[in-house]
mmCIF file of C-alpha atoms and ligand atoms in Angstrom:
data_model
loop_
_atom_site.group_PDB
_atom_site.id
_atom_site.type_symbol
_atom_site.label_atom_id
_atom_site.label_comp_id
_atom_site.label_asym_id
_atom_site.label_seq_id
_atom_site.Cartn_x
_atom_site.Cartn_y
_atom_site.Cartn_z
ATOM 1 C CA MET A 8 30.362 -6.616 -26.370
ATOM 2 C CA GLN A 9 29.928 -2.859 -26.906
ATOM 3 C CA PRO A 10 28.987 -0.753 -23.897
ATOM 4 C CA SER A 11 25.257 -0.562 -23.125
ATOM 5 C CA PRO A 12 23.537 2.671 -24.066
ATOM 6 C CA ARG A 13 21.337 4.880 -21.827
ATOM 7 C CA PHE A 14 17.755 3.852 -22.135
ATOM 8 C CA PRO A 15 14.809 6.301 -22.044
ATOM 9 C CA VAL A 16 13.539 5.446 -18.537
ATOM 10 C CA ASN A 17 10.290 7.356 -17.812
ATOM 11 C CA SER A 18 10.836 8.032 -14.136
ATOM 12 C CA ASP A 19 7.715 10.229 -13.650
ATOM 13 C CA ARG A 20 5.417 7.557 -15.025
ATOM 14 C CA LEU A 21 7.070 4.869 -12.874
ATOM 15 C CA THR A 22 6.743 7.037 -9.749
ATOM 16 C CA ARG A 23 3.018 7.513 -10.479
ATOM 17 C CA GLU A 24 2.600 3.769 -11.027
ATOM 18 C CA LEU A 25 4.350 2.838 -7.803
ATOM 19 C CA ALA A 26 2.159 5.328 -5.934
ATOM 20 C CA HIS A 27 -0.951 3.907 -7.529
ATOM 21 C CA LEU A 28 0.038 0.338 -6.638
ATOM 22 C CA ALA A 29 0.891 1.409 -3.020
ATOM 23 C CA ALA A 30 -2.649 2.781 -2.627
ATOM 24 C CA ILE A 31 -4.048 -0.691 -3.342
ATOM 25 C CA SER A 32 -3.843 -1.799 0.234
ATOM 26 C CA GLU A 33 -5.934 -3.478 2.938
ATOM 27 C CA ALA A 34 -4.810 -0.641 5.276
ATOM 28 C CA GLU A 35 -5.076 3.162 5.173
ATOM 29 C CA PRO A 36 -2.266 4.622 2.995
ATOM 30 C CA PRO A 37 0.660 5.204 3.450
ATOM 31 C CA ILE A 38 0.487 1.791 5.170
ATOM 32 C CA VAL A 39 0.692 -1.083 2.620
ATOM 33 C CA THR A 40 -0.798 -4.375 3.562
ATOM 34 C CA ARG A 41 -1.384 -6.704 0.626
ATOM 35 C CA VAL A 42 -1.525 -10.316 1.645
ATOM 36 C CA VAL A 43 -1.539 -12.919 -1.105
ATOM 37 C CA PHE A 44 -5.003 -13.729 -2.587
ATOM 38 C CA SER A 45 -6.584 -10.880 -0.584
ATOM 39 C CA GLN A 46 -8.892 -8.489 -2.458
ATOM 40 C CA ALA A 47 -6.069 -5.971 -2.419
ATOM 41 C CA ASP A 48 -3.683 -8.532 -3.908
ATOM 42 C CA LEU A 49 -6.139 -9.339 -6.697
ATOM 43 C CA ARG A 50 -6.745 -5.693 -7.497
ATOM 44 C CA ALA A 51 -3.003 -5.058 -7.502
ATOM 45 C CA ARG A 52 -2.450 -8.000 -9.864
ATOM 46 C CA ALA A 53 -5.094 -6.700 -12.197
ATOM 47 C CA TYR A 54 -3.436 -3.250 -12.239
ATOM 48 C CA VAL A 55 0.021 -4.667 -13.058
ATOM 49 C CA GLN A 56 -1.401 -6.937 -15.716
ATOM 50 C CA GLN A 57 -3.195 -4.021 -17.302
ATOM 51 C CA LEU A 58 0.054 -2.098 -17.532
ATOM 52 C CA CYS A 59 1.827 -5.120 -19.011
ATOM 53 C CA ALA A 60 -0.930 -5.537 -21.629
ATOM 54 C CA GLU A 61 -0.662 -1.793 -22.483
ATOM 55 C CA ALA A 62 3.052 -2.446 -23.109
ATOM 56 C CA GLY A 63 2.153 -5.170 -25.583
ATOM 57 C CA LEU A 64 3.350 -8.061 -23.389
ATOM 58 C CA THR A 65 1.470 -11.371 -23.562
ATOM 59 C CA LEU A 66 0.277 -12.685 -20.215
ATOM 60 C CA ARG A 67 -0.044 -16.150 -18.727
ATOM 61 C CA HIS A 68 -0.514 -17.491 -15.201
ATOM 62 C CA ASP A 69 0.552 -20.782 -13.738
ATOM 63 C CA ALA A 70 -1.509 -22.905 -11.347
ATOM 64 C CA VAL A 71 -0.429 -20.965 -8.214
ATOM 65 C CA GLY A 72 -0.762 -17.513 -9.745
ATOM 66 C CA ASN A 73 2.838 -16.819 -10.781
ATOM 67 C CA THR A 74 2.233 -14.417 -13.659
ATOM 68 C CA PHE A 75 4.454 -14.190 -16.745
ATOM 69 C CA ALA A 76 4.365 -11.177 -19.090
ATOM 70 C CA ARG A 77 6.371 -11.958 -22.233
ATOM 71 C CA TRP A 78 7.957 -9.607 -24.748
ATOM 72 C CA GLN A 79 8.485 -11.959 -27.681
ATOM 73 C CA GLY A 80 11.971 -12.009 -29.162
ATOM 74 C CA THR A 81 13.016 -12.470 -32.762
ATOM 75 C CA HIS A 82 13.919 -16.074 -31.791
ATOM 76 C CA PRO A 83 10.895 -17.177 -29.772
ATOM 77 C CA HIS A 84 12.181 -20.750 -29.270
ATOM 78 C CA LEU A 85 15.191 -19.497 -27.312
ATOM 79 C CA ALA A 86 15.023 -19.699 -23.498
ATOM 80 C CA PRO A 87 13.826 -16.322 -22.229
ATOM 81 C CA VAL A 88 15.727 -13.841 -20.074
ATOM 82 C CA ALA A 89 13.518 -13.295 -17.055
ATOM 83 C CA THR A 90 13.183 -10.565 -14.484
ATOM 84 C CA GLY A 91 10.634 -9.731 -11.821
ATOM 85 C CA SER A 92 9.760 -9.894 -8.129
ATOM 86 C CA HIS A 93 6.603 -9.754 -5.935
ATOM 87 C CA ILE A 94 3.805 -7.329 -5.118
ATOM 88 C CA ASP A 95 2.428 -9.023 -2.007
ATOM 89 C CA ALA A 96 3.242 -7.186 1.202
ATOM 90 C CA ILE A 97 3.253 -8.093 4.880
ATOM 91 C CA PRO A 98 0.952 -6.135 7.283
ATOM 92 C CA ASN A 99 2.100 -2.550 8.002
ATOM 93 C CA ALA A 100 4.592 -2.550 5.137
ATOM 94 C CA GLY A 101 5.814 0.018 2.641
ATOM 95 C CA ALA A 102 5.479 0.863 -1.071
ATOM 96 C CA TYR A 103 8.761 -0.415 -2.516
ATOM 97 C CA ASP A 104 9.591 -3.935 -1.320
ATOM 98 C CA GLY A 105 9.044 -6.180 -4.334
ATOM 99 C CA THR A 106 7.112 -3.592 -6.378
ATOM 100 C CA VAL A 107 10.256 -1.899 -7.547
ATOM 101 C CA GLY A 108 11.291 -5.189 -9.091
ATOM 102 C CA VAL A 109 7.984 -5.607 -10.844
ATOM 103 C CA LEU A 110 7.086 -2.123 -12.060
ATOM 104 C CA GLY A 111 10.741 -1.267 -12.458
ATOM 105 C CA ALA A 112 11.176 -4.302 -14.672
ATOM 106 C CA LEU A 113 8.163 -3.233 -16.746
ATOM 107 C CA GLU A 114 9.712 0.226 -17.111
ATOM 108 C CA ALA A 115 12.990 -1.350 -18.203
ATOM 109 C CA ILE A 116 11.159 -3.327 -20.880
ATOM 110 C CA ARG A 117 9.293 -0.216 -22.038
ATOM 111 C CA ALA A 118 12.581 1.736 -22.220
ATOM 112 C CA LEU A 119 14.119 -1.014 -24.263
ATOM 113 C CA GLN A 120 11.088 -1.027 -26.596
ATOM 114 C CA LEU A 121 11.261 2.717 -26.942
ATOM 115 C CA SER A 122 14.920 2.591 -27.786
ATOM 116 C CA GLY A 123 14.110 0.410 -30.788
ATOM 117 C CA PHE A 124 15.871 -2.607 -29.381
ATOM 118 C CA GLN A 125 14.643 -5.994 -30.615
ATOM 119 C CA PRO A 126 15.683 -8.855 -28.275
ATOM 120 C CA ALA A 127 16.650 -12.165 -29.867
ATOM 121 C CA ARG A 128 15.578 -14.028 -26.740
ATOM 122 C CA PRO A 129 12.126 -13.327 -25.318
ATOM 123 C CA ILE A 130 12.139 -11.228 -22.179
ATOM 124 C CA GLU A 131 9.729 -12.300 -19.471
ATOM 125 C CA LEU A 132 8.542 -10.249 -16.488
ATOM 126 C CA VAL A 133 7.532 -12.602 -13.656
ATOM 127 C CA LEU A 134 5.235 -11.640 -10.774
ATOM 128 C CA PHE A 135 5.707 -14.296 -8.134
ATOM 129 C CA THR A 136 2.888 -15.437 -5.902
ATOM 130 C CA SER A 137 3.291 -15.120 -2.116
ATOM 131 C CA GLU A 138 6.917 -14.106 -1.625
ATOM 132 C CA GLU A 139 5.893 -13.047 1.866
ATOM 133 C CA PRO A 140 5.180 -15.759 4.496
ATOM 134 C CA THR A 141 2.157 -13.929 5.966
ATOM 135 C CA ARG A 142 -0.721 -16.072 4.818
ATOM 136 C CA PHE A 143 0.764 -19.592 4.611
ATOM 137 C CA GLY A 144 3.701 -19.279 7.013
ATOM 138 C CA ILE A 145 6.324 -19.925 4.349
ATOM 139 C CA GLY A 146 8.090 -17.367 2.128
ATOM 140 C CA CYS A 147 8.527 -17.583 -1.630
ATOM 141 C CA LEU A 148 5.681 -20.080 -2.153
ATOM 142 C CA GLY A 149 5.466 -19.433 -5.900
ATOM 143 C CA SER A 150 9.210 -19.552 -6.618
ATOM 144 C CA ARG A 151 9.700 -22.568 -4.311
ATOM 145 C CA LEU A 152 7.132 -24.487 -6.325
ATOM 146 C CA MET A 153 8.700 -23.236 -9.587
ATOM 147 C CA GLY A 154 12.208 -24.243 -8.417
ATOM 148 C CA GLY A 155 11.094 -27.662 -7.114
ATOM 149 C CA VAL A 156 11.997 -26.734 -3.498
ATOM 150 C CA LEU A 157 8.435 -27.270 -2.299
ATOM 151 C CA SER A 158 6.457 -30.222 -3.581
ATOM 152 C CA PRO A 159 2.855 -29.919 -4.798
ATOM 153 C CA ASP A 160 1.736 -32.164 -1.946
ATOM 154 C CA GLN A 161 3.487 -29.994 0.660
ATOM 155 C CA ALA A 162 1.919 -26.885 -0.947
ATOM 156 C CA SER A 163 -1.563 -28.416 -1.003
ATOM 157 C CA ALA A 164 -1.232 -29.198 2.732
ATOM 158 C CA LEU A 165 -0.710 -25.517 3.537
ATOM 159 C CA ARG A 166 -3.501 -23.773 5.457
ATOM 160 C CA ASP A 167 -3.865 -20.087 6.340
ATOM 161 C CA PRO A 168 -4.692 -18.815 9.849
ATOM 162 C CA ASP A 169 -8.444 -19.258 9.034
ATOM 163 C CA ASP A 170 -7.780 -22.860 8.070
ATOM 164 C CA ARG A 171 -8.365 -22.184 4.371
ATOM 165 C CA SER A 172 -6.285 -24.309 2.043
ATOM 166 C CA LEU A 173 -3.958 -23.043 -0.691
ATOM 167 C CA ASP A 174 -6.026 -24.924 -3.234
ATOM 168 C CA SER A 175 -9.273 -23.292 -2.240
ATOM 169 C CA LEU A 176 -7.765 -19.797 -2.092
ATOM 170 C CA ARG A 177 -5.935 -20.087 -5.409
ATOM 171 C CA ALA A 178 -9.088 -21.401 -7.059
ATOM 172 C CA ALA A 179 -11.106 -18.465 -5.642
ATOM 173 C CA ALA A 180 -8.419 -16.152 -7.098
ATOM 174 C CA GLY A 181 -8.937 -17.744 -10.504
ATOM 175 C CA PHE A 182 -5.834 -19.941 -10.624
ATOM 176 C CA SER A 183 -6.426 -23.621 -11.418
ATOM 177 C CA GLY A 184 -4.654 -26.636 -12.630
ATOM 178 C CA PRO A 185 -2.337 -29.120 -11.026
ATOM 179 C CA LEU A 186 0.442 -27.601 -8.907
ATOM 180 C CA GLU A 187 2.835 -30.046 -10.640
ATOM 181 C CA THR A 188 2.734 -27.748 -13.630
ATOM 182 C CA VAL A 189 4.312 -24.845 -11.716
ATOM 183 C CA ARG A 190 7.692 -26.585 -11.663
ATOM 184 C CA LEU A 191 10.036 -25.292 -14.379
ATOM 185 C CA ALA A 192 12.934 -27.338 -15.616
ATOM 186 C CA PRO A 193 16.517 -26.116 -15.273
ATOM 187 C CA GLY A 194 17.322 -24.190 -18.412
ATOM 188 C CA HIS A 195 13.747 -22.892 -18.756
ATOM 189 C CA PHE A 196 15.133 -19.405 -18.245
ATOM 190 C CA HIS A 197 18.420 -18.313 -19.884
ATOM 191 C CA ALA A 198 18.935 -16.055 -16.840
ATOM 192 C CA PHE A 199 16.945 -14.272 -14.154
ATOM 193 C CA VAL A 200 17.717 -10.754 -12.797
ATOM 194 C CA GLU A 201 15.760 -9.261 -9.890
ATOM 195 C CA LEU A 202 15.736 -5.516 -9.051
ATOM 196 C CA HIS A 203 14.999 -4.874 -5.384
ATOM 197 C CA ILE A 204 15.495 -2.307 -2.641
ATOM 198 C CA GLU A 205 18.413 -3.257 -0.396
ATOM 199 C CA GLN A 206 16.340 -3.326 2.827
ATOM 200 C CA GLY A 207 19.577 -2.406 4.632
ATOM 201 C CA LYS A 208 21.822 0.574 5.206
ATOM 202 C CA THR A 209 24.938 -0.271 3.240
ATOM 203 C CA LEU A 210 24.359 1.499 -0.069
ATOM 204 C CA GLU A 211 22.979 4.709 1.462
ATOM 205 C CA ARG A 212 25.735 4.850 4.086
ATOM 206 C CA ASP A 213 28.429 4.336 1.460
ATOM 207 C CA ARG A 214 26.741 6.730 -1.021
ATOM 208 C CA LEU A 215 26.491 4.020 -3.688
ATOM 209 C CA ASP A 216 23.882 3.812 -6.414
ATOM 210 C CA ILE A 217 23.863 0.066 -7.148
ATOM 211 C CA GLY A 218 24.422 -3.095 -5.097
ATOM 212 C CA VAL A 219 25.553 -6.029 -7.261
ATOM 213 C CA VAL A 220 24.330 -9.011 -5.298
ATOM 214 C CA THR A 221 26.688 -11.989 -5.248
ATOM 215 C CA ALA A 222 24.881 -14.249 -2.698
ATOM 216 C CA ILE A 223 21.532 -14.532 -0.938
ATOM 217 C CA ALA A 224 21.458 -15.456 2.745
ATOM 218 C CA ALA A 225 20.181 -18.830 4.017
ATOM 219 C CA PRO A 226 16.845 -18.435 5.757
ATOM 220 C CA ALA A 227 15.288 -20.874 8.274
ATOM 221 C CA SER A 228 11.950 -20.495 9.977
ATOM 222 C CA LEU A 229 10.488 -22.591 12.734
ATOM 223 C CA TRP A 230 7.636 -22.663 15.274
ATOM 224 C CA VAL A 231 8.386 -23.389 18.922
ATOM 225 C CA THR A 232 5.637 -24.444 21.369
ATOM 226 C CA VAL A 233 6.111 -24.365 25.093
ATOM 227 C CA HIS A 234 3.683 -26.594 27.070
ATOM 228 C CA GLY A 235 3.469 -25.523 30.753
ATOM 229 C CA GLU A 236 0.704 -25.511 33.311
ATOM 230 C CA GLY A 237 -1.937 -22.851 33.609
ATOM 231 C CA GLY A 238 -3.627 -21.593 36.710
ATOM 232 C CA HIS A 239 -5.113 -18.724 38.633
ATOM 233 C CA ALA A 240 -2.871 -15.614 38.575
ATOM 234 C CA GLY A 241 -3.641 -14.947 42.206
ATOM 235 C CA ALA A 242 -3.934 -18.312 43.791
ATOM 236 C CA MET A 243 -1.189 -20.247 41.978
ATOM 237 C CA LEU A 244 1.913 -19.707 44.118
ATOM 238 C CA MET A 245 5.227 -19.018 42.373
ATOM 239 C CA PRO A 246 7.019 -22.253 43.506
ATOM 240 C CA ASP A 247 4.094 -24.206 41.963
ATOM 241 C CA ARG A 248 4.237 -22.586 38.566
ATOM 242 C CA HIS A 249 5.308 -23.881 35.147
ATOM 243 C CA ASP A 250 4.617 -20.620 33.364
ATOM 244 C CA ALA A 251 4.838 -21.219 29.580
ATOM 245 C CA LEU A 252 5.311 -17.536 28.824
ATOM 246 C CA ALA A 253 8.148 -17.009 31.379
ATOM 247 C CA ALA A 254 9.824 -20.055 29.795
ATOM 248 C CA ALA A 255 9.311 -18.681 26.316
ATOM 249 C CA ALA A 256 10.827 -15.352 27.393
ATOM 250 C CA GLU A 257 13.987 -17.215 28.485
ATOM 251 C CA LEU A 258 14.088 -19.014 25.167
ATOM 252 C CA ILE A 259 13.635 -15.830 23.073
ATOM 253 C CA LEU A 260 16.553 -14.220 24.908
ATOM 254 C CA ALA A 261 18.573 -17.446 24.405
ATOM 255 C CA LEU A 262 17.892 -17.221 20.681
ATOM 256 C CA GLU A 263 19.107 -13.594 20.582
ATOM 257 C CA GLY A 264 22.194 -14.567 22.556
ATOM 258 C CA ALA A 265 22.995 -17.438 20.173
ATOM 259 C CA ALA A 266 22.842 -15.086 17.142
ATOM 260 C CA LEU A 267 25.087 -12.539 18.882
ATOM 261 C CA ALA A 268 27.483 -15.290 20.034
ATOM 262 C CA THR A 269 28.607 -16.081 16.458
ATOM 263 C CA THR A 270 30.046 -12.492 16.384
ATOM 264 C CA ALA A 271 29.349 -12.510 12.626
ATOM 265 C CA ILE A 272 27.400 -9.466 11.446
ATOM 266 C CA ASP A 273 25.433 -11.647 9.025
ATOM 267 C CA SER A 274 23.909 -13.789 11.803
ATOM 268 C CA VAL A 275 20.346 -12.659 12.540
ATOM 269 C CA ALA A 276 17.479 -14.158 14.522
ATOM 270 C CA THR A 277 13.953 -12.812 14.988
ATOM 271 C CA VAL A 278 10.819 -13.791 16.940
ATOM 272 C CA GLY A 279 8.039 -11.951 15.148
ATOM 273 C CA LEU A 280 4.946 -13.806 16.296
ATOM 274 C CA CYS A 281 3.950 -15.055 19.781
ATOM 275 C CA GLU A 282 0.645 -16.632 20.701
ATOM 276 C CA VAL A 283 -0.198 -16.982 24.359
ATOM 277 C CA PHE A 284 -2.862 -19.366 25.630
ATOM 278 C CA PRO A 285 -5.309 -18.815 27.299
ATOM 279 C CA GLY A 286 -4.419 -15.130 26.883
ATOM 280 C CA ALA A 287 -6.122 -13.717 29.969
ATOM 281 C CA VAL A 288 -4.738 -11.081 32.254
ATOM 282 C CA ASN A 289 -5.362 -13.134 35.363
ATOM 283 C CA SER A 290 -4.425 -16.627 34.102
ATOM 284 C CA VAL A 291 -0.967 -18.191 34.101
ATOM 285 C CA PRO A 292 -0.037 -19.021 30.500
ATOM 286 C CA SER A 293 -0.203 -22.812 29.941
ATOM 287 C CA ARG A 294 0.878 -22.786 26.274
ATOM 288 C CA VAL A 295 2.902 -20.414 24.127
ATOM 289 C CA ARG A 296 3.692 -20.787 20.427
ATOM 290 C CA PHE A 297 6.263 -18.417 18.840
ATOM 291 C CA SER A 298 7.915 -18.096 15.431
ATOM 292 C CA MET A 299 11.680 -18.066 14.832
ATOM 293 C CA ASP A 300 13.293 -16.595 11.725
ATOM 294 C CA VAL A 301 17.079 -17.339 11.711
ATOM 295 C CA ARG A 302 19.366 -16.362 8.834
ATOM 296 C CA ASP A 303 23.027 -16.094 7.879
ATOM 297 C CA THR A 304 24.963 -15.928 4.642
ATOM 298 C CA ASP A 305 26.755 -19.019 6.010
ATOM 299 C CA ALA A 306 24.417 -21.992 6.468
ATOM 300 C CA THR A 307 26.775 -23.702 8.933
ATOM 301 C CA ARG A 308 26.837 -20.643 11.173
ATOM 302 C CA ARG A 309 23.028 -20.411 10.949
ATOM 303 C CA ASP A 310 22.668 -24.051 11.970
ATOM 304 C CA ARG A 311 24.992 -23.472 14.892
ATOM 305 C CA ILE A 312 22.542 -20.811 16.174
ATOM 306 C CA LEU A 313 19.760 -23.418 15.996
ATOM 307 C CA GLU A 314 21.943 -25.942 17.798
ATOM 308 C CA GLU A 315 22.711 -23.399 20.519
ATOM 309 C CA PHE A 316 18.973 -22.792 20.839
ATOM 310 C CA ASP A 317 18.345 -26.492 21.245
ATOM 311 C CA VAL A 318 20.805 -26.666 24.151
ATOM 312 C CA ALA A 319 19.049 -23.750 25.818
ATOM 313 C CA ALA A 320 15.669 -25.338 25.229
ATOM 314 C CA ARG A 321 16.758 -28.563 26.939
ATOM 315 C CA HIS A 322 17.971 -26.524 29.937
ATOM 316 C CA VAL A 323 14.733 -24.482 30.188
ATOM 317 C CA ALA A 324 12.608 -27.573 29.840
ATOM 318 C CA THR A 325 14.394 -29.217 32.804
ATOM 319 C CA ALA A 326 14.673 -26.145 34.984
ATOM 320 C CA ARG A 327 10.989 -25.162 34.543
ATOM 321 C CA SER A 328 9.440 -28.607 34.054
ATOM 322 C CA VAL A 329 7.829 -27.584 30.789
ATOM 323 C CA ARG A 330 7.751 -29.470 27.484
ATOM 324 C CA ILE A 331 9.157 -27.744 24.380
ATOM 325 C CA THR A 332 8.450 -28.858 20.820
ATOM 326 C CA GLN A 333 9.721 -27.440 17.533
ATOM 327 C CA GLU A 334 8.398 -27.536 13.999
ATOM 328 C CA THR A 335 10.750 -26.574 11.137
ATOM 329 C CA VAL A 336 8.992 -24.689 8.312
ATOM 330 C CA ASN A 337 12.057 -24.266 6.127
ATOM 331 C CA ALA A 338 15.813 -24.326 6.383
ATOM 332 C CA ASP A 339 17.211 -23.388 2.968
ATOM 333 C CA PRO A 340 20.800 -23.173 1.773
ATOM 334 C CA PRO A 341 22.091 -19.830 0.561
ATOM 335 C CA ALA A 342 22.187 -19.064 -3.155
ATOM 336 C CA LEU A 343 25.240 -17.963 -5.039
ATOM 337 C CA CYS A 344 24.611 -15.583 -7.939
ATOM 338 C CA ASP A 345 26.020 -16.575 -11.335
ATOM 339 C CA PRO A 346 29.356 -14.877 -12.055
ATOM 340 C CA ALA A 347 28.482 -14.112 -15.679
ATOM 341 C CA ILE A 348 25.145 -12.494 -14.739
ATOM 342 C CA VAL A 349 26.803 -10.636 -11.850
ATOM 343 C CA ALA A 350 29.393 -9.330 -14.351
ATOM 344 C CA ALA A 351 26.603 -8.212 -16.728
ATOM 345 C CA VAL A 352 24.952 -6.298 -13.911
ATOM 346 C CA GLU A 353 28.201 -4.739 -12.791
ATOM 347 C CA SER A 354 29.302 -3.614 -16.255
ATOM 348 C CA SER A 355 25.828 -2.218 -16.841
ATOM 349 C CA ALA A 356 26.048 -0.064 -13.754
ATOM 350 C CA ILE A 357 29.560 1.102 -14.578
ATOM 351 C CA GLU A 358 28.647 1.935 -18.179
ATOM 352 C CA ALA A 359 25.774 4.069 -16.828
ATOM 353 C CA GLY A 360 28.255 5.992 -14.664
ATOM 354 C CA LEU A 361 26.781 4.602 -11.443
ATOM 355 C CA LYS A 362 28.746 3.856 -8.311
ATOM 356 C CA SER A 363 28.328 0.147 -7.463
ATOM 357 C CA GLN A 364 29.702 -2.497 -5.179
ATOM 358 C CA ARG A 365 29.319 -6.238 -4.764
ATOM 359 C CA MET A 366 27.418 -7.317 -1.691
ATOM 360 C CA VAL A 367 25.293 -10.102 -0.198
ATOM 361 C CA SER A 368 21.526 -10.033 0.320
ATOM 362 C CA ARG A 369 20.515 -10.604 3.960
ATOM 363 C CA ALA A 370 16.845 -10.659 3.048
ATOM 364 C CA TYR A 371 15.611 -13.602 1.019
ATOM 365 C CA HIS A 372 14.012 -13.083 -2.431
ATOM 366 C CA ASP A 373 12.418 -15.152 -5.169
ATOM 367 C CA SER A 374 15.895 -15.211 -6.784
ATOM 368 C CA LEU A 375 16.936 -17.555 -3.950
ATOM 369 C CA PHE A 376 14.715 -20.291 -5.427
ATOM 370 C CA VAL A 377 14.855 -19.395 -9.114
ATOM 371 C CA ALA A 378 18.625 -19.987 -8.668
ATOM 372 C CA ARG A 379 17.760 -23.729 -8.421
ATOM 373 C CA ILE A 380 16.757 -23.682 -12.122
ATOM 374 C CA ALA A 381 18.551 -20.703 -13.652
ATOM 375 C CA PRO A 382 21.605 -18.490 -13.312
ATOM 376 C CA VAL A 383 20.525 -15.446 -11.298
ATOM 377 C CA ALA A 384 21.783 -12.095 -10.074
ATOM 378 C CA MET A 385 20.149 -9.235 -8.240
ATOM 379 C CA ILE A 386 20.376 -5.447 -8.497
ATOM 380 C CA PHE A 387 19.941 -3.507 -5.222
ATOM 381 C CA ILE A 388 19.120 0.151 -4.911
ATOM 382 C CA PRO A 389 19.416 2.168 -1.658
ATOM 383 C CA CYS A 390 16.392 2.773 0.575
ATOM 384 C CA ARG A 391 16.171 5.540 3.128
ATOM 385 C CA ASN A 392 17.896 4.630 6.444
ATOM 386 C CA GLY A 393 17.781 1.008 5.252
ATOM 387 C CA VAL A 394 14.140 0.865 6.404
ATOM 388 C CA SER A 395 11.847 -1.782 5.034
ATOM 389 C CA HIS A 396 8.716 -3.756 6.095
ATOM 390 C CA ARG A 397 7.482 -0.412 7.493
ATOM 391 C CA PRO A 398 5.187 2.274 6.034
ATOM 392 C CA ASP A 399 8.101 4.768 6.014
ATOM 393 C CA GLU A 400 10.062 2.546 3.585
ATOM 394 C CA TYR A 401 11.289 4.820 0.793
ATOM 395 C CA ALA A 402 13.470 4.754 -2.383
ATOM 396 C CA SER A 403 13.939 7.982 -4.355
ATOM 397 C CA PRO A 404 12.840 8.282 -8.023
ATOM 398 C CA GLU A 405 16.513 8.851 -8.861
ATOM 399 C CA SER A 406 17.614 5.643 -7.113
ATOM 400 C CA ILE A 407 14.834 3.684 -8.782
ATOM 401 C CA ALA A 408 15.680 5.121 -12.170
ATOM 402 C CA ALA A 409 19.339 4.088 -11.703
ATOM 403 C CA GLY A 410 18.170 0.575 -10.879
ATOM 404 C CA VAL A 411 15.896 0.479 -13.920
ATOM 405 C CA GLN A 412 18.667 1.700 -16.206
ATOM 406 C CA THR A 413 21.027 -1.009 -14.845
ATOM 407 C CA LEU A 414 18.347 -3.636 -15.277
ATOM 408 C CA ALA A 415 17.481 -2.490 -18.838
ATOM 409 C CA ALA A 416 21.162 -2.615 -19.820
ATOM 410 C CA THR A 417 21.556 -6.058 -18.246
ATOM 411 C CA LEU A 418 18.508 -7.375 -20.114
ATOM 412 C CA TRP A 419 19.883 -5.794 -23.288
ATOM 413 C CA LYS A 420 23.183 -7.659 -22.862
ATOM 414 C CA LEU A 421 21.568 -11.012 -21.952
ATOM 415 C CA SER A 422 18.817 -11.082 -24.585
ATOM 416 C CA ALA A 423 20.766 -9.848 -27.576
HETATM 417 O O1 LIG B 501 11.760 -11.795 4.778
HETATM 418 C C1 LIG B 501 12.374 -11.493 3.758
HETATM 419 O O2 LIG B 501 13.571 -11.515 3.649
HETATM 420 C C2 LIG B 501 11.589 -11.035 2.557
HETATM 421 O O3 LIG B 501 11.432 -9.640 2.627
HETATM 422 N N1 LIG B 501 10.310 -11.698 2.443
HETATM 423 MN MN1 LIG B 502 9.590 -8.416 2.176
HETATM 424 MN MN1 LIG B 503 10.889 -8.423 -1.154
#
């Protein structure tokens, strides 16, 4: 195949569009909070769809709100080449996580159009519903359903913190139909390529332009509840206590210790949420519920962290006479990117004169679940100090343009 050309990426326009999207937030800019099915999410979806329509793409939604914007190819019956990411954002987040892979993909398509290229295969931009776990407690809801990793019944059982069901919220957002229809068969996509900020420090530290992702780490998330005994903060004497929060504190440090004990740099564990009951200054906590997010590129190593945690939990339960229960939300295997798609990404970066290196993704992405039904690869671009999931998240227009050029060239190769 001949080397891919340079495509006319309009970086100024893309920068303006990313800034416009970032301002659609439930929080004061520059903070981006855009939880799935919130008013901000719906306004953001409308904005992206308007841009896709202006680019002549035809739009459709599935029953959970995954949105497909198609550029028809000269052979419409062929399986499309897909790209895309998410625009929902966790509370107190930044402007680039996910959005670079949606608006950057749109810009890649517009640059291909402007170059006069006519794809044989259709090219589809996919905006996935609820990549973040914020509302329903599980990440990648839309791509899990698409990839058959989450069943429609499991999805229908999901409730948000206000006890609202997925079905009621998706209907209110205008998405209807049986969730069974979200599932796509293997082979539905010819390939899927996701552009995303690295959310780590490697590319910036090593002065690289492009990360060619070869594997996506295996995420697991769980809830742990400690049942102790409450009482008066003044009158309950220390020997008589079964303090649920003190027990949880020991468990949280045990989890951190288990992740460090593997000595592998890819082993990570996080407690991001902790609910204390009754939550009064002068009352001994009787019940604590906290989240655990445990990941590793090696699923066996990840599971060893969880096993170590279980040993510690048994010890704490006995030593403190508390009861500890766990609920697993998800424990997914890692995904390997497809060698042919990885090669297409890598050659596209090289042909554009960009410095690239192969790497793993420690964050999870919709690609992790699309990989169940299609060959996937990801394109990473550097973000400042590796910061993400914070308002100071930042990727430069030059880095984003390099990512868009690489994506456009990859789509050009795969859809010809
Ligand atoms: O948590 C993640 O890895 C992703 O950013 N939702
Ligand atoms: Mn994220
Ligand atoms: Mn993301």
